[in-house]
mmCIF file of C-alpha atoms and ligand atoms in Angstrom:
data_model
loop_
_atom_site.group_PDB
_atom_site.id
_atom_site.type_symbol
_atom_site.label_atom_id
_atom_site.label_comp_id
_atom_site.label_asym_id
_atom_site.label_seq_id
_atom_site.Cartn_x
_atom_site.Cartn_y
_atom_site.Cartn_z
ATOM 1 C CA MET A 189 -4.735 -11.308 -13.115
ATOM 2 C CA LYS A 190 -5.716 -14.336 -10.981
ATOM 3 C CA LYS A 191 -6.779 -13.717 -7.413
ATOM 4 C CA LEU A 192 -5.047 -15.286 -4.411
ATOM 5 C CA TYR A 193 -6.755 -15.093 -1.024
ATOM 6 C CA LEU A 194 -4.586 -15.041 2.056
ATOM 7 C CA ALA A 195 -6.333 -17.138 4.702
ATOM 8 C CA SER A 196 -5.254 -15.133 7.727
ATOM 9 C CA LYS A 197 -6.338 -12.275 9.929
ATOM 10 C CA ASN A 198 -2.949 -11.961 11.588
ATOM 11 C CA GLN A 199 -1.663 -8.500 10.639
ATOM 12 C CA GLY A 200 1.970 -9.511 11.157
ATOM 13 C CA LYS A 201 1.646 -12.439 8.772
ATOM 14 C CA ILE A 202 -0.331 -10.384 6.257
ATOM 15 C CA GLU A 203 2.440 -7.767 6.029
ATOM 16 C CA GLU A 204 5.053 -10.492 5.551
ATOM 17 C CA TYR A 205 3.072 -12.213 2.784
ATOM 18 C CA LYS A 206 2.479 -8.939 0.915
ATOM 19 C CA LYS A 207 6.244 -8.576 0.634
ATOM 20 C CA LEU A 208 7.088 -12.257 0.110
ATOM 21 C CA LEU A 209 4.600 -12.536 -2.772
ATOM 22 C CA LEU A 210 5.623 -9.308 -4.547
ATOM 23 C CA ASP A 211 7.098 -11.170 -7.557
ATOM 24 C CA VAL A 212 4.054 -13.405 -7.964
ATOM 25 C CA ASN A 213 1.692 -11.932 -10.540
ATOM 26 C CA CYS A 214 -1.474 -12.269 -8.460
ATOM 27 C CA GLU A 215 -4.039 -9.992 -6.907
ATOM 28 C CA LEU A 216 -3.503 -10.684 -3.211
ATOM 29 C CA LEU A 217 -6.738 -10.427 -1.249
ATOM 30 C CA LEU A 218 -7.590 -11.069 2.378
ATOM 31 C CA GLN A 219 -10.165 -13.528 3.660
ATOM 32 C CA PRO A 220 -13.356 -11.691 4.702
ATOM 33 C CA GLU A 221 -13.182 -10.311 8.243
ATOM 34 C CA SER A 222 -16.446 -12.109 9.077
ATOM 35 C CA MET A 223 -15.140 -15.530 8.096
ATOM 36 C CA GLU A 224 -13.969 -17.795 10.925
ATOM 37 C CA VAL A 225 -12.056 -20.993 10.282
ATOM 38 C CA GLU A 226 -11.854 -23.204 13.341
ATOM 39 C CA GLU A 227 -8.263 -24.364 13.862
ATOM 40 C CA ASN A 228 -9.081 -27.733 15.380
ATOM 41 C CA GLY A 229 -6.402 -29.814 13.669
ATOM 42 C CA ILE A 230 -3.764 -31.514 15.774
ATOM 43 C CA THR A 231 -0.845 -30.623 13.502
ATOM 44 C CA PHE A 232 0.368 -27.442 11.814
ATOM 45 C CA ARG A 233 -0.138 -29.154 8.460
ATOM 46 C CA GLU A 234 -3.769 -30.088 9.160
ATOM 47 C CA ASN A 235 -4.584 -26.535 10.224
ATOM 48 C CA ALA A 236 -2.844 -24.998 7.197
ATOM 49 C CA ILE A 237 -4.814 -27.272 4.846
ATOM 50 C CA LYS A 238 -8.076 -26.530 6.637
ATOM 51 C CA LYS A 239 -7.596 -22.751 6.421
ATOM 52 C CA ALA A 240 -6.558 -22.752 2.746
ATOM 53 C CA ARG A 241 -9.317 -25.199 1.772
ATOM 54 C CA GLU A 242 -12.175 -23.401 3.525
ATOM 55 C CA VAL A 243 -11.187 -19.983 2.219
ATOM 56 C CA SER A 244 -10.617 -21.189 -1.366
ATOM 57 C CA LYS A 245 -13.968 -23.003 -1.473
ATOM 58 C CA SER A 246 -15.860 -20.129 0.017
ATOM 59 C CA MET A 247 -14.214 -17.463 -2.182
ATOM 60 C CA ARG A 248 -14.076 -19.787 -5.252
ATOM 61 C CA ASN A 249 -10.521 -18.706 -5.840
ATOM 62 C CA TYR A 250 -6.970 -19.742 -5.014
ATOM 63 C CA ALA A 251 -6.069 -19.452 -1.336
ATOM 64 C CA ILE A 252 -2.815 -19.627 0.599
ATOM 65 C CA ALA A 253 -2.564 -20.291 4.336
ATOM 66 C CA ASP A 254 0.132 -20.990 6.811
ATOM 67 C CA ASP A 255 -0.129 -22.474 10.231
ATOM 68 C CA SER A 256 2.902 -21.556 12.219
ATOM 69 C CA GLY A 257 4.164 -21.383 15.744
ATOM 70 C CA ILE A 258 7.032 -21.681 18.127
ATOM 71 C CA CYS A 259 8.049 -24.988 19.705
ATOM 72 C CA ILE A 260 10.204 -24.862 22.824
ATOM 73 C CA ASP A 261 12.202 -27.953 23.740
ATOM 74 C CA ALA A 262 12.175 -27.467 27.537
ATOM 75 C CA LEU A 263 8.354 -27.088 27.370
ATOM 76 C CA ASP A 264 7.935 -30.344 25.433
ATOM 77 C CA GLY A 265 7.249 -28.472 22.211
ATOM 78 C CA LYS A 266 4.749 -26.023 23.655
ATOM 79 C CA PRO A 267 3.185 -23.633 22.770
ATOM 80 C CA GLY A 268 3.323 -25.342 19.321
ATOM 81 C CA ILE A 269 -0.023 -25.302 17.523
ATOM 82 C CA TYR A 270 -1.398 -23.261 20.423
ATOM 83 C CA SER A 271 1.089 -20.393 19.850
ATOM 84 C CA SER A 272 -1.587 -17.843 18.952
ATOM 85 C CA ARG A 273 -3.823 -18.986 21.823
ATOM 86 C CA TYR A 274 -1.226 -19.267 24.621
ATOM 87 C CA ALA A 275 -2.520 -16.095 26.314
ATOM 88 C CA GLU A 276 -4.723 -13.193 25.305
ATOM 89 C CA ASN A 277 -2.142 -10.979 23.591
ATOM 90 C CA ASP A 278 1.480 -11.003 22.393
ATOM 91 C CA LYS A 279 2.802 -9.385 25.579
ATOM 92 C CA LYS A 280 1.089 -11.933 27.833
ATOM 93 C CA ARG A 281 2.114 -14.821 25.604
ATOM 94 C CA ILE A 282 5.749 -13.736 25.894
ATOM 95 C CA GLU A 283 5.389 -13.331 29.676
ATOM 96 C CA ARG A 284 3.901 -16.808 29.979
ATOM 97 C CA VAL A 285 6.730 -18.403 27.995
ATOM 98 C CA LEU A 286 9.401 -16.586 30.006
ATOM 99 C CA THR A 287 7.745 -17.597 33.283
ATOM 100 C CA GLU A 288 7.457 -21.230 32.221
ATOM 101 C CA LEU A 289 11.128 -21.231 31.227
ATOM 102 C CA ASP A 290 12.227 -19.669 34.500
ATOM 103 C CA GLY A 291 15.055 -21.757 35.968
ATOM 104 C CA LYS A 292 15.362 -23.986 32.911
ATOM 105 C CA GLU A 293 18.790 -24.173 31.313
ATOM 106 C CA ASN A 294 17.800 -25.458 27.910
ATOM 107 C CA ARG A 295 16.415 -22.480 25.937
ATOM 108 C CA SER A 296 16.419 -24.090 22.482
ATOM 109 C CA ALA A 297 13.380 -23.601 20.295
ATOM 110 C CA PHE A 298 12.280 -23.455 16.699
ATOM 111 C CA PHE A 299 9.696 -21.660 14.655
ATOM 112 C CA ILE A 300 7.837 -23.771 12.118
ATOM 113 C CA ALA A 301 5.551 -22.851 9.241
ATOM 114 C CA ASN A 302 3.381 -25.160 7.181
ATOM 115 C CA ILE A 303 2.109 -23.479 4.043
ATOM 116 C CA CYS A 304 -0.739 -24.789 1.917
ATOM 117 C CA VAL A 305 -2.127 -23.470 -1.368
ATOM 118 C CA CYS A 306 -5.547 -24.635 -2.595
ATOM 119 C CA SER A 307 -7.112 -24.295 -6.020
ATOM 120 C CA PRO A 308 -10.515 -22.578 -6.397
ATOM 121 C CA ASN A 309 -12.342 -25.884 -5.819
ATOM 122 C CA GLY A 310 -10.508 -26.613 -2.570
ATOM 123 C CA ASP A 311 -7.905 -29.084 -3.815
ATOM 124 C CA VAL A 312 -4.491 -28.910 -2.181
ATOM 125 C CA ILE A 313 -2.054 -28.003 -4.967
ATOM 126 C CA LEU A 314 1.054 -26.954 -3.044
ATOM 127 C CA GLU A 315 2.480 -27.632 0.396
ATOM 128 C CA SER A 316 5.672 -26.568 2.085
ATOM 129 C CA GLU A 317 7.235 -26.699 5.527
ATOM 130 C CA ALA A 318 10.277 -25.016 7.039
ATOM 131 C CA LYS A 319 11.818 -24.506 10.460
ATOM 132 C CA CYS A 320 14.069 -21.833 11.887
ATOM 133 C CA LEU A 321 16.246 -22.786 14.858
ATOM 134 C CA GLY A 322 17.115 -20.527 17.764
ATOM 135 C CA ASN A 323 16.964 -19.878 21.491
ATOM 136 C CA ILE A 324 14.551 -18.150 23.808
ATOM 137 C CA ILE A 325 16.330 -15.243 25.464
ATOM 138 C CA PHE A 326 15.704 -13.982 28.991
ATOM 139 C CA LYS A 327 14.401 -10.492 28.179
ATOM 140 C CA PRO A 328 12.727 -9.256 24.961
ATOM 141 C CA ARG A 329 15.012 -7.469 22.456
ATOM 142 C CA GLY A 330 14.042 -5.451 19.372
ATOM 143 C CA ASN A 331 10.965 -3.612 18.162
ATOM 144 C CA SER A 332 10.106 -5.109 14.763
ATOM 145 C CA GLY A 333 7.841 -7.946 13.797
ATOM 146 C CA PHE A 334 5.071 -9.548 15.805
ATOM 147 C CA GLY A 335 4.238 -12.399 18.161
ATOM 148 C CA TYR A 336 7.210 -14.055 19.818
ATOM 149 C CA ASP A 337 9.769 -12.189 17.651
ATOM 150 C CA PRO A 338 11.367 -10.232 20.558
ATOM 151 C CA ILE A 339 12.295 -13.370 22.531
ATOM 152 C CA PHE A 340 13.451 -15.610 19.683
ATOM 153 C CA GLU A 341 17.164 -15.329 18.933
ATOM 154 C CA GLU A 342 17.971 -16.904 15.579
ATOM 155 C CA LEU A 343 20.841 -19.385 15.912
ATOM 156 C CA SER A 344 23.409 -18.173 13.358
ATOM 157 C CA SER A 345 22.903 -14.388 13.433
ATOM 158 C CA LYS A 346 22.347 -14.178 17.208
ATOM 159 C CA LEU A 347 19.719 -11.530 16.441
ATOM 160 C CA THR A 348 16.147 -11.788 17.582
ATOM 161 C CA PHE A 349 13.560 -11.680 14.806
ATOM 162 C CA ALA A 350 12.482 -8.345 16.291
ATOM 163 C CA GLU A 351 16.010 -6.970 15.747
ATOM 164 C CA MET A 352 16.029 -7.926 12.067
ATOM 165 C CA ASN A 353 14.789 -5.733 9.241
ATOM 166 C CA ASN A 354 12.124 -7.266 6.993
ATOM 167 C CA ASP A 355 14.602 -8.563 4.407
ATOM 168 C CA LEU A 356 16.711 -10.304 7.014
ATOM 169 C CA LYS A 357 13.726 -11.882 8.751
ATOM 170 C CA ASP A 358 12.451 -13.171 5.370
ATOM 171 C CA LEU A 359 15.859 -14.699 4.718
ATOM 172 C CA PHE A 360 15.990 -16.635 7.991
ATOM 173 C CA SER A 361 12.392 -17.137 8.997
ATOM 174 C CA HIS A 362 10.350 -20.335 8.843
ATOM 175 C CA ARG A 363 7.760 -18.498 6.695
ATOM 176 C CA GLY A 364 10.314 -16.977 4.326
ATOM 177 C CA GLN A 365 12.035 -20.323 3.823
ATOM 178 C CA ALA A 366 8.834 -22.328 3.417
ATOM 179 C CA LEU A 367 7.531 -19.876 0.828
ATOM 180 C CA LYS A 368 10.826 -19.757 -1.056
ATOM 181 C CA LYS A 369 10.519 -23.507 -1.749
ATOM 182 C CA ILE A 370 7.217 -23.065 -3.607
ATOM 183 C CA ILE A 371 7.885 -19.734 -5.329
ATOM 184 C CA PRO A 372 8.817 -21.412 -8.651
ATOM 185 C CA GLN A 373 5.464 -23.249 -8.722
ATOM 186 C CA LEU A 374 3.555 -20.118 -7.696
ATOM 187 C CA LEU A 375 5.226 -18.138 -10.491
ATOM 188 C CA LYS A 376 3.969 -20.761 -12.962
ATOM 189 C CA ILE A 377 0.413 -20.915 -11.596
ATOM 190 C CA PHE A 378 0.107 -17.121 -11.592
ATOM 191 C CA ALA A 379 2.072 -16.500 -14.832
HETATM 192 P P1 IMP B 1106 -1.625 -19.121 13.437
HETATM 193 O O1 IMP B 1106 -2.205 -17.899 12.824
HETATM 194 O O2 IMP B 1106 -2.604 -20.007 14.097
HETATM 195 O O3 IMP B 1106 -0.740 -19.845 12.458
HETATM 196 O O4 IMP B 1106 -0.733 -18.600 14.636
HETATM 197 C C1 IMP B 1106 0.582 -18.383 14.540
HETATM 198 C C2 IMP B 1106 1.066 -17.823 15.861
HETATM 199 O O5 IMP B 1106 2.402 -18.274 16.065
HETATM 200 C C3 IMP B 1106 1.129 -16.305 15.819
HETATM 201 O O6 IMP B 1106 -0.028 -15.723 16.337
HETATM 202 C C4 IMP B 1106 2.353 -16.018 16.679
HETATM 203 O O7 IMP B 1106 1.995 -16.029 18.030
HETATM 204 C C5 IMP B 1106 3.244 -17.221 16.390
HETATM 205 N N1 IMP B 1106 4.101 -16.945 15.230
HETATM 206 C C6 IMP B 1106 4.069 -17.536 14.009
HETATM 207 N N2 IMP B 1106 4.998 -17.031 13.194
HETATM 208 C C7 IMP B 1106 5.620 -16.080 13.901
HETATM 209 C C8 IMP B 1106 6.675 -15.181 13.578
HETATM 210 O O8 IMP B 1106 7.209 -15.120 12.473
HETATM 211 N N3 IMP B 1106 7.051 -14.364 14.575
HETATM 212 C C9 IMP B 1106 6.491 -14.381 15.830
HETATM 213 N N4 IMP B 1106 5.495 -15.166 16.168
HETATM 214 C C10 IMP B 1106 5.050 -16.029 15.207
#
């Protein structure tokens, strides 16, 4: 069975990928805890490529990475690529967003994920991008998920990501949708 390294240390993402990749016949491994990839790109795509490329080259195996985040219209797209660095933990990041949105009427936002898969020599072999539209609510709702999930209300279901079970979040989420687009190719590569 071919190995596929997941270039992430984010526990929330790791759990989602374990489930999303269940049908792909690969041995899913995590990047070494000691390995740091500097996310100094200026786009989600650049950062996704950088993470997948560095991990694949260093592990000499296939690697998959996503760079993702939440972009809020009334904050000119912030936190965007800085989503994971907007404050020191999830609770403070949510507090900061809610404070910055205080008094603003427009609460529209979207989550975006750029996925990149690299071959064992570091070549980009697959890329995908997807967005999920919604609104930032005034007070967190729900206990599932991670990150900004409790304050992001998905547009059509009116549920926050944190109110969805795993299957529902995978159906709507930026990550679930971006991965779905490349599942056919992944099934072939890892046949
Ligand atoms: P990355 O690891 O640099 O791609 O950081 C992604 C950050 O965006 C995470 O640490 C979260 O703060 C946020 N994020 C991305 N996807 C999600 C999601 O599905 N739910 C909640 N927050 C997310």
